[in-house]
Amino acid sequence: MLTTLLVLMLMSALLVAFTAIIMSDQRYRFIDRDRAQAFYAAAGGIEKLTADLGNLFFSTIAPTGTQVTALTATKPSITGVTYTATNAPTALPASSLSTYYCGPAPKTVTTVGANGYTIMYCTDATGNPVTTSTSPIKNGPYEGLIAEQIPYQLDVMAKTSTGGEVHLIRTMEAVAIPVFQFGMFSDVDLSFFAGPDFDFGGRVHTNGNLFLSEGGGATLTLRDKVTAVKEIIRQKLQNGVSIDVASTHDGTVSMAKAPGCTNLVLGPCRPLLRTEGSVVDTTGSALNDPTWHNASLSTYNSWIRNGRTGAKALNLPLLTVGGTNPDLVRRPLAGENVTNPVLFAERLFSKSSIRILLSDTAADITNIPTVTATVPVNLGNDLVTSDWFTNPPNNGTAYGPVSALRPPIARTIGPLSTTVAAAPASTTTTINVVSTAGFIPALKLGVTAVTCTGKTNTQFTPCVAGMPAKAI
């Protein structure tokens, strides 16, 4: 009987233990599932905010505070999950959104969106995102370049209906790199194919393909980092001709792999072999992997990259908003919005201190944004009372008057106070010039040449003439 009781007690204890383990395991699995659900919901929210912010920058290079706020209005819709938090988020320690970088006033840290789904950034007095620092990029293909940086902090807290809760934070930066830091920047395919030695010291970037070749017996040296979004091509010229002795472009292409590039093969500069391009032949051919990855990231220490090894497309703000590269130097259209933070502001027209505009009609100039309504100078017949070119005067005195308010552009002026009298070729004389416009006119002489070897502000002297000649 004792044995039976002991066995029953043991079996009861084991049964209780097994039951407790099963219940605990189920509870832990439920908690784990709940946390996993909350985590993936929070991760989905972070990714959505990131994508929405990125898409906003693709369409608007300088988004306003209102546009950023609108991104937080549409949260992911997941059954049993809400995005909410009791307290507003705070900036991470040592963040660029700290008071040190984003202050004092008028700069301030702003958080938009309801707690649990927010974007934090630094704003100016108008509430729009503003740059917190202008400093070197610390890593990546554009490391070392000075960039204007606008940091953003994304905070998402997801809660499940059964109590799971996860808070995720992501920091990111909108970076603007002044293009003048590149020695060569191209939006389309770029080619190096010099005949003699060619040494280039600046950074090179192209959003297209990069063709590298050099004349036979010569060396192309690229001493700084090189990035191409598409392919690095070493087998063909851009016109499809093979790089070999027949093309006379089978020279050395020496690439930097560290600061202080020289032409030493074993130093910080090394020849990029024909077999080390990113494709095996030319555009559209097979990828040259793993050879290219090894060369780009290891042999050259990431000093030469394409899109597959880290290079990113860099676009001018004009292109981001749908413009074209020529818009940079074009005059604005009549009626163009002068407050546009990208299009008008990026035109060189808006940055010039002196504007010289030539048009067929005055309205083509005065209708341009930011140009005053002052009537421009008429280069056809607004310079003199009598149009000398179609109705030349015969007395040599009917030139002018010229308005003193007009800019000193090239034109006919007069009258002269003195003309050159008949004189032997050996005789010298002085021509006095009076100009009411306040500048030195040019001389137009008659059929016989008059040579003047000196001049002052009011005189051409001495002058030698043969027959009478008039100056106008």
Short mmCIF file of C-alpha atoms in Angstrom, two decimals:
data_model
loop_
_atom_site.label_atom_id
_atom_site.label_comp_id
_atom_site.label_asym_id
_atom_site.label_seq_id
_atom_site.Cartn_x
_atom_site.Cartn_y
_atom_site.Cartn_z
CA MET A 1 0.00 0.00 0.00
CA LEU A 2 2.83 2.39 0.89
CA THR A 3 4.52 1.65 -2.39
CA THR A 4 1.30 2.29 -4.27
CA LEU A 5 0.77 5.60 -2.45
CA LEU A 6 4.31 6.71 -3.13
CA VAL A 7 3.99 5.88 -6.81
CA LEU A 8 0.68 7.77 -7.01
CA MET A 9 2.25 10.78 -5.27
CA LEU A 10 5.19 10.73 -7.69
CA MET A 11 2.88 10.45 -10.67
CA SER A 12 0.75 13.31 -9.32
CA ALA A 13 3.83 15.49 -8.85
CA LEU A 14 5.04 14.71 -12.36
CA LEU A 15 1.57 15.44 -13.74
CA VAL A 16 1.46 18.79 -11.94
CA ALA A 17 4.95 19.64 -13.20
CA PHE A 18 4.09 18.67 -16.76
CA THR A 19 0.90 20.72 -16.61
CA ALA A 20 2.80 23.75 -15.24
CA ILE A 21 5.43 23.45 -17.94
CA ILE A 22 2.83 23.19 -20.69
CA MET A 23 0.88 26.17 -19.35
CA SER A 24 4.06 28.25 -18.92
CA ASP A 25 5.25 27.34 -22.39
CA GLN A 26 1.92 28.33 -23.87
CA ARG A 27 2.01 31.61 -21.95
CA TYR A 28 5.58 32.35 -23.02
CA ARG A 29 4.79 31.49 -26.61
CA PHE A 30 1.79 33.79 -26.46
CA ILE A 31 3.92 36.61 -25.02
CA ASP A 32 6.58 36.00 -27.64
CA ARG A 33 4.00 36.00 -30.43
CA ASP A 34 2.48 39.19 -29.03
CA ARG A 35 5.86 40.91 -28.85
CA ALA A 36 6.76 39.72 -32.33
CA GLN A 37 3.48 41.08 -33.64
CA ALA A 38 4.14 44.43 -31.96
CA PHE A 39 7.73 44.48 -33.22
CA TYR A 40 6.84 43.84 -36.84
CA ALA A 41 3.99 46.34 -36.63
CA ALA A 42 6.43 48.97 -35.31
CA ALA A 43 8.98 48.02 -37.97
CA GLY A 44 6.31 48.41 -40.62
CA GLY A 45 5.46 51.84 -39.27
CA ILE A 46 9.11 52.92 -39.30
CA GLU A 47 9.53 51.69 -42.88
CA LYS A 48 6.40 53.50 -44.00
CA LEU A 49 7.53 56.79 -42.46
CA THR A 50 10.98 56.34 -44.03
CA ALA A 51 9.53 55.63 -47.48
CA ASP A 52 7.05 58.50 -47.24
CA LEU A 53 9.78 60.94 -46.20
CA GLY A 54 12.08 59.68 -48.96
CA ASN A 55 9.34 60.04 -51.59
CA LEU A 56 8.66 63.56 -50.37
CA PHE A 57 12.29 64.50 -51.00
CA PHE A 58 12.14 62.97 -54.47
CA SER A 59 9.36 65.39 -55.39
CA THR A 60 10.26 68.37 -53.16
CA ILE A 61 13.87 69.10 -52.44
CA ALA A 62 13.00 71.48 -49.58
CA PRO A 63 9.75 70.25 -47.98
CA THR A 64 7.84 72.53 -45.64
CA GLY A 65 6.80 71.73 -42.10
CA THR A 66 3.21 71.28 -43.30
CA GLN A 67 4.30 68.66 -45.85
CA VAL A 68 6.32 66.73 -43.25
CA THR A 69 3.41 66.84 -40.79
CA ALA A 70 1.07 65.41 -43.43
CA LEU A 71 3.21 62.24 -43.56
CA THR A 72 2.15 61.31 -40.03
CA ALA A 73 -1.58 61.52 -40.78
CA THR A 74 -1.84 58.10 -42.46
CA LYS A 75 -0.67 55.28 -40.22
CA PRO A 76 -0.41 51.62 -41.25
CA SER A 77 -3.69 49.72 -40.79
CA ILE A 78 -3.07 46.39 -38.98
CA THR A 79 -5.83 44.45 -37.24
CA GLY A 80 -5.37 44.42 -33.47
CA VAL A 81 -2.55 47.03 -33.52
CA THR A 82 -2.65 50.69 -32.57
CA TYR A 83 0.09 53.32 -32.79
CA THR A 84 -0.01 55.30 -29.60
CA ALA A 85 2.23 56.36 -26.72
CA THR A 86 1.68 58.05 -23.39
CA ASN A 87 4.57 60.51 -23.67
CA ALA A 88 6.07 62.46 -26.55
CA PRO A 89 9.50 61.18 -27.70
CA THR A 90 12.75 62.91 -26.84
CA ALA A 91 15.90 63.27 -28.93
CA LEU A 92 18.46 60.50 -28.57
CA PRO A 93 21.64 61.32 -26.59
CA ALA A 94 24.29 63.10 -28.68
CA SER A 95 21.72 63.56 -31.43
CA SER A 96 21.96 66.37 -33.99
CA LEU A 97 18.51 67.33 -32.72
CA SER A 98 19.89 68.33 -29.33
CA THR A 99 19.81 71.93 -28.14
CA TYR A 100 23.51 72.22 -28.98
CA TYR A 101 22.84 71.79 -32.71
CA CYS A 102 19.22 72.92 -32.88
CA GLY A 103 19.27 76.07 -30.83
CA PRO A 104 19.10 78.62 -29.48
CA ALA A 105 16.03 80.33 -30.97
CA PRO A 106 14.95 80.95 -33.66
CA LYS A 107 15.91 77.30 -34.23
CA THR A 108 13.92 74.81 -32.23
CA VAL A 109 13.17 71.08 -32.11
CA THR A 110 9.69 70.26 -33.42
CA THR A 111 7.82 66.98 -33.17
CA VAL A 112 4.86 66.41 -35.50
CA GLY A 113 2.25 63.67 -35.42
CA ALA A 114 0.35 61.98 -32.58
CA ASN A 115 2.41 60.26 -29.89
CA GLY A 116 3.34 56.82 -31.15
CA TYR A 117 3.80 57.89 -34.79
CA THR A 118 5.95 61.01 -34.97
CA ILE A 119 8.72 62.78 -36.88
CA MET A 120 11.14 65.06 -35.04
CA TYR A 121 13.29 67.67 -36.78
CA CYS A 122 14.82 71.10 -36.30
CA THR A 123 12.81 74.07 -37.57
CA ASP A 124 13.42 77.72 -38.28
CA ALA A 125 11.18 80.58 -37.18
CA THR A 126 8.64 79.69 -39.90
CA GLY A 127 8.33 76.07 -38.79
CA ASN A 128 10.13 74.56 -41.77
CA PRO A 129 13.00 72.02 -41.56
CA VAL A 130 16.37 73.71 -41.30
CA THR A 131 20.01 72.62 -41.53
CA THR A 132 21.60 71.87 -38.16
CA SER A 133 25.17 71.47 -39.36
CA THR A 134 27.46 71.84 -42.32
CA SER A 135 30.16 69.24 -41.83
CA PRO A 136 32.07 66.46 -43.57
CA ILE A 137 30.26 63.23 -44.39
CA LYS A 138 31.73 60.61 -42.05
CA ASN A 139 31.33 57.42 -44.09
CA GLY A 140 30.12 56.00 -47.37
CA PRO A 141 31.12 56.71 -50.98
CA TYR A 142 31.02 60.49 -50.43
CA GLU A 143 33.02 60.47 -47.21
CA GLY A 144 34.96 63.68 -46.68
CA LEU A 145 32.71 65.93 -48.75
CA ILE A 146 31.16 68.88 -46.93
CA ALA A 147 27.38 68.58 -46.77
CA GLU A 148 24.44 70.50 -45.36
CA GLN A 149 22.61 68.07 -43.09
CA ILE A 150 19.00 68.13 -41.89
CA PRO A 151 18.45 65.35 -39.33
CA TYR A 152 15.12 63.59 -38.73
CA GLN A 153 14.15 61.22 -35.91
CA LEU A 154 11.29 58.79 -36.57
CA ASP A 155 9.51 57.35 -33.53
CA VAL A 156 6.93 54.55 -33.76
CA MET A 157 5.31 52.72 -30.83
CA ALA A 158 3.04 49.80 -31.73
CA LYS A 159 0.66 48.23 -29.20
CA THR A 160 -1.34 45.04 -29.64
CA SER A 161 -4.81 44.53 -28.16
CA THR A 162 -3.38 41.88 -25.79
CA GLY A 163 -0.68 44.13 -24.30
CA GLY A 164 2.36 43.74 -26.54
CA GLU A 165 4.31 46.97 -26.95
CA VAL A 166 7.42 47.89 -28.97
CA HIS A 167 9.05 51.32 -29.46
CA LEU A 168 11.41 51.75 -32.44
CA ILE A 169 13.50 54.82 -33.31
CA ARG A 170 15.28 55.57 -36.55
CA THR A 171 17.48 58.58 -37.24
CA MET A 172 18.17 59.73 -40.78
CA GLU A 173 19.53 62.79 -42.55
CA ALA A 174 18.67 64.72 -45.65
CA VAL A 175 22.06 65.64 -47.10
CA ALA A 176 22.80 68.31 -49.70
CA ILE A 177 26.30 68.15 -51.20
CA PRO A 178 27.47 71.35 -52.98
CA VAL A 179 28.40 70.13 -56.45
CA PHE A 180 31.48 72.38 -56.78
CA GLN A 181 33.36 69.96 -54.52
CA PHE A 182 33.59 67.51 -57.40
CA GLY A 183 36.38 67.91 -59.89
CA MET A 184 33.98 66.47 -62.47
CA PHE A 185 30.24 65.85 -62.08
CA SER A 186 28.14 64.35 -64.86
CA ASP A 187 24.46 63.46 -65.03
CA VAL A 188 25.03 61.26 -68.10
CA ASP A 189 27.73 58.84 -69.28
CA LEU A 190 31.28 60.09 -68.79
CA SER A 191 34.44 59.10 -70.69
CA PHE A 192 38.16 59.53 -70.16
CA PHE A 193 40.12 58.83 -73.35
CA ALA A 194 43.00 61.31 -73.54
CA GLY A 195 45.87 60.65 -75.93
CA PRO A 196 48.85 61.99 -73.93
CA ASP A 197 49.33 61.67 -70.17
CA PHE A 198 46.35 63.04 -68.27
CA ASP A 199 46.43 63.72 -64.54
CA PHE A 200 43.17 64.59 -62.74
CA GLY A 201 43.17 65.48 -59.05
CA GLY A 202 39.49 66.03 -58.16
CA ARG A 203 36.62 63.71 -57.31
CA VAL A 204 34.75 62.22 -60.23
CA HIS A 205 31.04 61.30 -60.18
CA THR A 206 28.60 60.31 -62.89
CA ASN A 207 25.00 59.20 -62.64
CA GLY A 208 25.61 57.16 -65.78
CA ASN A 209 28.36 54.84 -67.01
CA LEU A 210 32.08 55.64 -66.73
CA PHE A 211 34.38 54.65 -69.62
CA LEU A 212 38.08 54.61 -68.70
CA SER A 213 40.84 54.47 -71.30
CA GLU A 214 44.09 56.21 -72.20
CA GLY A 215 46.30 56.66 -75.24
CA GLY A 216 48.90 53.98 -75.93
CA GLY A 217 52.09 54.47 -73.94
CA ALA A 218 50.46 57.18 -71.80
CA THR A 219 48.92 57.17 -68.32
CA LEU A 220 45.57 58.42 -67.06
CA THR A 221 45.85 59.16 -63.32
CA LEU A 222 42.76 59.73 -61.19
CA ARG A 223 43.99 60.83 -57.76
CA ASP A 224 40.72 61.01 -55.84
CA LYS A 225 37.59 58.94 -55.27
CA VAL A 226 35.56 57.88 -58.31
CA THR A 227 31.85 56.96 -58.26
CA ALA A 228 29.57 55.89 -61.11
CA VAL A 229 25.95 54.90 -60.51
CA LYS A 230 25.88 52.52 -63.48
CA GLU A 231 28.95 50.65 -64.78
CA ILE A 232 32.73 51.11 -64.80
CA ILE A 233 33.81 50.00 -68.28
CA ARG A 234 37.39 49.08 -69.15
CA GLN A 235 37.01 46.87 -72.25
CA LYS A 236 35.47 49.31 -74.74
CA LEU A 237 35.47 52.96 -75.64
CA GLN A 238 32.11 54.71 -75.54
CA ASN A 239 31.78 54.32 -79.32
CA GLY A 240 32.08 50.54 -78.97
CA VAL A 241 35.68 50.23 -80.19
CA SER A 242 37.77 47.74 -78.23
CA ILE A 243 40.55 49.11 -76.02
CA ASP A 244 43.66 47.61 -77.61
CA VAL A 245 46.66 48.48 -79.72
CA ALA A 246 44.49 48.93 -82.81
CA SER A 247 42.41 51.64 -81.10
CA THR A 248 45.60 53.34 -79.82
CA HIS A 249 43.93 53.58 -76.40
CA ASP A 250 45.55 50.71 -74.54
CA GLY A 251 47.46 52.92 -72.09
CA THR A 252 47.52 52.72 -68.30
CA VAL A 253 44.57 53.82 -66.13
CA SER A 254 46.02 54.53 -62.68
CA MET A 255 43.43 54.79 -59.90
CA ALA A 256 43.80 56.01 -56.32
CA LYS A 257 43.23 53.54 -53.51
CA ALA A 258 44.32 55.83 -50.67
CA PRO A 259 45.25 59.50 -50.12
CA GLY A 260 48.50 60.65 -51.70
CA CYS A 261 48.09 58.73 -54.98
CA THR A 262 51.28 58.43 -57.03
CA ASN A 263 52.11 56.41 -60.10
CA LEU A 264 53.79 53.69 -58.05
CA VAL A 265 52.10 50.33 -58.61
CA LEU A 266 52.61 49.26 -55.01
CA GLY A 267 51.78 52.67 -53.51
CA PRO A 268 48.41 54.35 -52.95
CA CYS A 269 47.79 54.33 -56.70
CA ARG A 270 47.35 51.23 -58.86
CA PRO A 271 46.55 50.47 -62.53
CA LEU A 272 42.94 49.33 -63.03
CA LEU A 273 43.22 46.31 -65.31
CA ARG A 274 40.99 45.71 -68.32
CA THR A 275 39.61 42.66 -66.55
CA GLU A 276 38.61 44.64 -63.42
CA GLY A 277 35.67 46.63 -64.78
CA SER A 278 32.17 46.14 -63.37
CA VAL A 279 31.05 44.34 -66.56
CA VAL A 280 32.94 41.84 -68.71
CA ASP A 281 32.64 43.91 -71.89
CA THR A 282 30.50 47.05 -72.28
CA THR A 283 27.04 48.30 -71.34
CA GLY A 284 24.51 45.49 -71.30
CA SER A 285 27.11 42.73 -70.97
CA ALA A 286 27.38 40.27 -68.08
CA LEU A 287 28.37 41.46 -64.62
CA ASN A 288 32.03 40.93 -63.76
CA ASP A 289 31.50 39.45 -60.29
CA PRO A 290 33.12 38.66 -57.93
CA THR A 291 36.15 40.29 -59.61
CA TRP A 292 34.56 43.73 -59.59
CA HIS A 293 33.42 43.57 -55.97
CA ASN A 294 36.88 42.50 -54.85
CA ALA A 295 38.55 45.25 -56.85
CA SER A 296 36.12 47.98 -55.77
CA LEU A 297 35.79 47.22 -52.07
CA SER A 298 39.09 45.51 -51.29
CA THR A 299 41.85 46.27 -53.78
CA TYR A 300 40.89 49.95 -54.10
CA ASN A 301 39.53 50.31 -50.54
CA SER A 302 36.17 51.63 -51.87
CA TRP A 303 37.87 54.54 -53.64
CA ILE A 304 36.19 53.46 -56.87
CA ARG A 305 32.56 52.37 -56.69
CA ASN A 306 29.50 51.85 -58.80
CA GLY A 307 25.88 51.36 -57.81
CA ARG A 308 26.42 47.74 -56.78
CA THR A 309 29.23 48.67 -54.39
CA GLY A 310 27.69 51.73 -52.78
CA ALA A 311 27.53 54.69 -55.22
CA LYS A 312 24.26 56.64 -55.07
CA ALA A 313 22.67 58.89 -57.67
CA LEU A 314 23.20 62.59 -56.98
CA ASN A 315 20.75 64.95 -58.65
CA LEU A 316 20.65 68.71 -58.86
CA PRO A 317 17.56 70.16 -57.17
CA LEU A 318 16.36 71.31 -60.59
CA LEU A 319 16.17 67.71 -61.76
CA THR A 320 14.44 66.58 -58.59
CA VAL A 321 11.49 68.88 -59.28
CA GLY A 322 11.25 67.86 -62.93
CA GLY A 323 13.56 70.41 -64.53
CA THR A 324 16.56 69.81 -66.77
CA ASN A 325 20.25 70.64 -66.48
CA PRO A 326 19.99 73.60 -68.95
CA ASP A 327 17.46 75.22 -66.58
CA LEU A 328 20.45 76.07 -64.40
CA VAL A 329 21.56 78.76 -66.90
CA ARG A 330 18.23 79.62 -68.52
CA ARG A 331 16.38 82.79 -67.69
CA PRO A 332 13.10 82.19 -65.80
CA LEU A 333 9.81 82.06 -67.65
CA ALA A 334 7.49 85.04 -67.49
CA GLY A 335 5.31 84.72 -64.40
CA GLU A 336 7.50 82.07 -62.75
CA ASN A 337 7.02 81.77 -59.00
CA VAL A 338 9.93 83.68 -57.47
CA THR A 339 9.30 82.12 -54.05
CA ASN A 340 9.82 78.58 -55.37
CA PRO A 341 12.55 77.22 -53.07
CA VAL A 342 14.05 75.13 -55.86
CA LEU A 343 13.39 76.11 -59.44
CA PHE A 344 13.81 79.88 -59.36
CA ALA A 345 16.27 79.86 -56.47
CA GLU A 346 18.59 77.39 -58.25
CA ARG A 347 18.78 79.31 -61.50
CA LEU A 348 22.05 81.20 -61.80
CA PHE A 349 19.88 84.12 -62.93
CA SER A 350 18.68 84.56 -59.34
CA LYS A 351 22.24 84.53 -57.97
CA SER A 352 23.81 87.07 -60.33
CA SER A 353 24.79 90.56 -59.26
CA ILE A 354 24.88 91.84 -62.85
CA ARG A 355 22.39 90.66 -65.47
CA ILE A 356 22.94 91.31 -69.16
CA LEU A 357 19.87 90.31 -71.17
CA LEU A 358 19.37 90.62 -74.92
CA SER A 359 15.87 90.27 -76.37
CA ASP A 360 13.94 91.23 -79.47
CA THR A 361 11.35 93.20 -77.52
CA ALA A 362 11.45 95.16 -74.28
CA ALA A 363 8.63 93.06 -72.83
CA ASP A 364 10.77 89.93 -73.12
CA ILE A 365 13.02 91.48 -70.48
CA THR A 366 10.66 93.49 -68.28
CA ASN A 367 8.26 90.54 -67.90
CA ILE A 368 10.94 88.33 -66.34
CA PRO A 369 10.45 87.82 -62.59
CA THR A 370 12.47 90.18 -60.36
CA VAL A 371 13.38 92.46 -63.31
CA THR A 372 12.15 96.05 -62.87
CA ALA A 373 9.86 97.73 -65.36
CA THR A 374 12.57 100.24 -66.37
CA VAL A 375 12.66 100.43 -70.16
CA PRO A 376 15.83 98.68 -71.41
CA VAL A 377 18.27 100.30 -73.82
CA ASN A 378 17.23 99.90 -77.45
CA LEU A 379 20.36 98.81 -79.31
CA GLY A 380 18.74 99.60 -82.67
CA ASN A 381 17.89 103.31 -82.74
CA ASP A 382 17.58 104.62 -79.23
CA LEU A 383 21.18 105.77 -79.03
CA VAL A 384 21.29 108.87 -81.22
CA THR A 385 18.82 111.42 -82.51
CA SER A 386 19.70 110.62 -86.09
CA ASP A 387 20.09 107.01 -87.20
CA TRP A 388 23.57 107.26 -88.70
CA PHE A 389 23.47 103.80 -90.25
CA THR A 390 20.39 104.42 -92.41
CA ASN A 391 20.49 108.24 -92.67
CA PRO A 392 24.08 109.40 -92.17
CA PRO A 393 24.45 113.14 -91.62
CA ASN A 394 26.62 115.11 -94.03
CA ASN A 395 27.82 117.81 -91.70
CA GLY A 396 29.55 115.65 -89.13
CA THR A 397 27.80 117.42 -86.22
CA ALA A 398 24.36 115.76 -85.86
CA TYR A 399 25.35 112.94 -83.52
CA GLY A 400 23.61 112.68 -80.16
CA PRO A 401 22.43 113.56 -77.72
CA VAL A 402 23.00 110.43 -75.63
CA SER A 403 21.25 110.16 -72.26
CA ALA A 404 23.64 110.22 -69.32
CA LEU A 405 21.36 107.70 -67.64
CA ARG A 406 22.10 105.04 -70.22
CA PRO A 407 24.78 102.45 -69.47
CA PRO A 408 28.12 103.00 -71.27
CA ILE A 409 27.69 100.51 -74.06
CA ALA A 410 29.41 100.65 -77.46
CA ARG A 411 27.82 103.37 -79.63
CA THR A 412 28.52 106.37 -81.86
CA ILE A 413 28.99 109.67 -80.02
CA GLY A 414 29.99 113.20 -80.82
CA PRO A 415 30.65 115.89 -81.66
CA LEU A 416 34.43 116.24 -81.58
CA SER A 417 35.94 119.55 -80.65
CA THR A 418 38.69 119.22 -83.22
CA THR A 419 39.25 117.51 -86.58
CA VAL A 420 42.57 116.69 -88.15
CA ALA A 421 43.61 119.25 -90.69
CA ALA A 422 45.57 118.48 -93.86
CA ALA A 423 49.16 117.95 -92.94
CA PRO A 424 52.27 116.38 -94.42
CA ALA A 425 52.94 112.84 -93.36
CA SER A 426 55.85 114.04 -91.25
CA THR A 427 53.73 116.46 -89.24
CA THR A 428 52.32 115.47 -85.88
CA THR A 429 49.23 116.88 -84.23
CA THR A 430 47.01 116.37 -81.22
CA ILE A 431 43.32 115.37 -81.44
CA ASN A 432 41.23 116.71 -78.58
CA VAL A 433 38.07 114.76 -77.81
CA VAL A 434 35.03 116.00 -75.89
CA SER A 435 32.50 113.44 -74.73
CA THR A 436 29.43 114.64 -72.83
CA ALA A 437 28.70 111.01 -71.89
CA GLY A 438 31.80 110.95 -69.72
CA PHE A 439 33.79 108.21 -71.43
CA ILE A 440 36.46 107.92 -74.10
CA PRO A 441 35.00 107.38 -77.59
CA ALA A 442 36.56 105.43 -80.40
CA LEU A 443 37.77 107.31 -83.47
CA LYS A 444 36.59 106.71 -87.00
CA LEU A 445 38.88 108.36 -89.52
CA GLY A 446 38.52 109.25 -93.17
CA VAL A 447 40.08 107.72 -96.24
CA THR A 448 43.60 108.47 -95.16
CA ALA A 449 44.90 106.71 -92.11
CA VAL A 450 45.81 108.74 -89.08
CA THR A 451 48.16 107.06 -86.64
CA CYS A 452 48.09 108.08 -82.98
CA THR A 453 50.79 106.71 -80.72
CA GLY A 454 49.51 107.97 -77.37
CA LYS A 455 46.36 109.03 -75.56
CA THR A 456 45.07 110.63 -72.38
CA ASN A 457 41.56 110.82 -70.97
CA THR A 458 40.72 113.62 -73.43
CA GLN A 459 43.36 113.41 -76.17
CA PHE A 460 44.91 111.18 -78.78
CA THR A 461 48.50 112.44 -79.17
CA PRO A 462 50.73 112.58 -81.08
CA CYS A 463 48.95 111.76 -84.34
CA VAL A 464 50.40 111.71 -87.88
CA ALA A 465 48.05 112.26 -90.87
CA GLY A 466 48.38 112.74 -94.60
CA MET A 467 45.05 114.08 -95.95
CA PRO A 468 42.09 115.53 -94.07
CA ALA A 469 40.27 113.01 -91.99
CA LYS A 470 37.41 113.40 -89.61
CA ALA A 471 36.89 111.62 -86.33
CA ILE A 472 33.39 110.72 -85.11
#
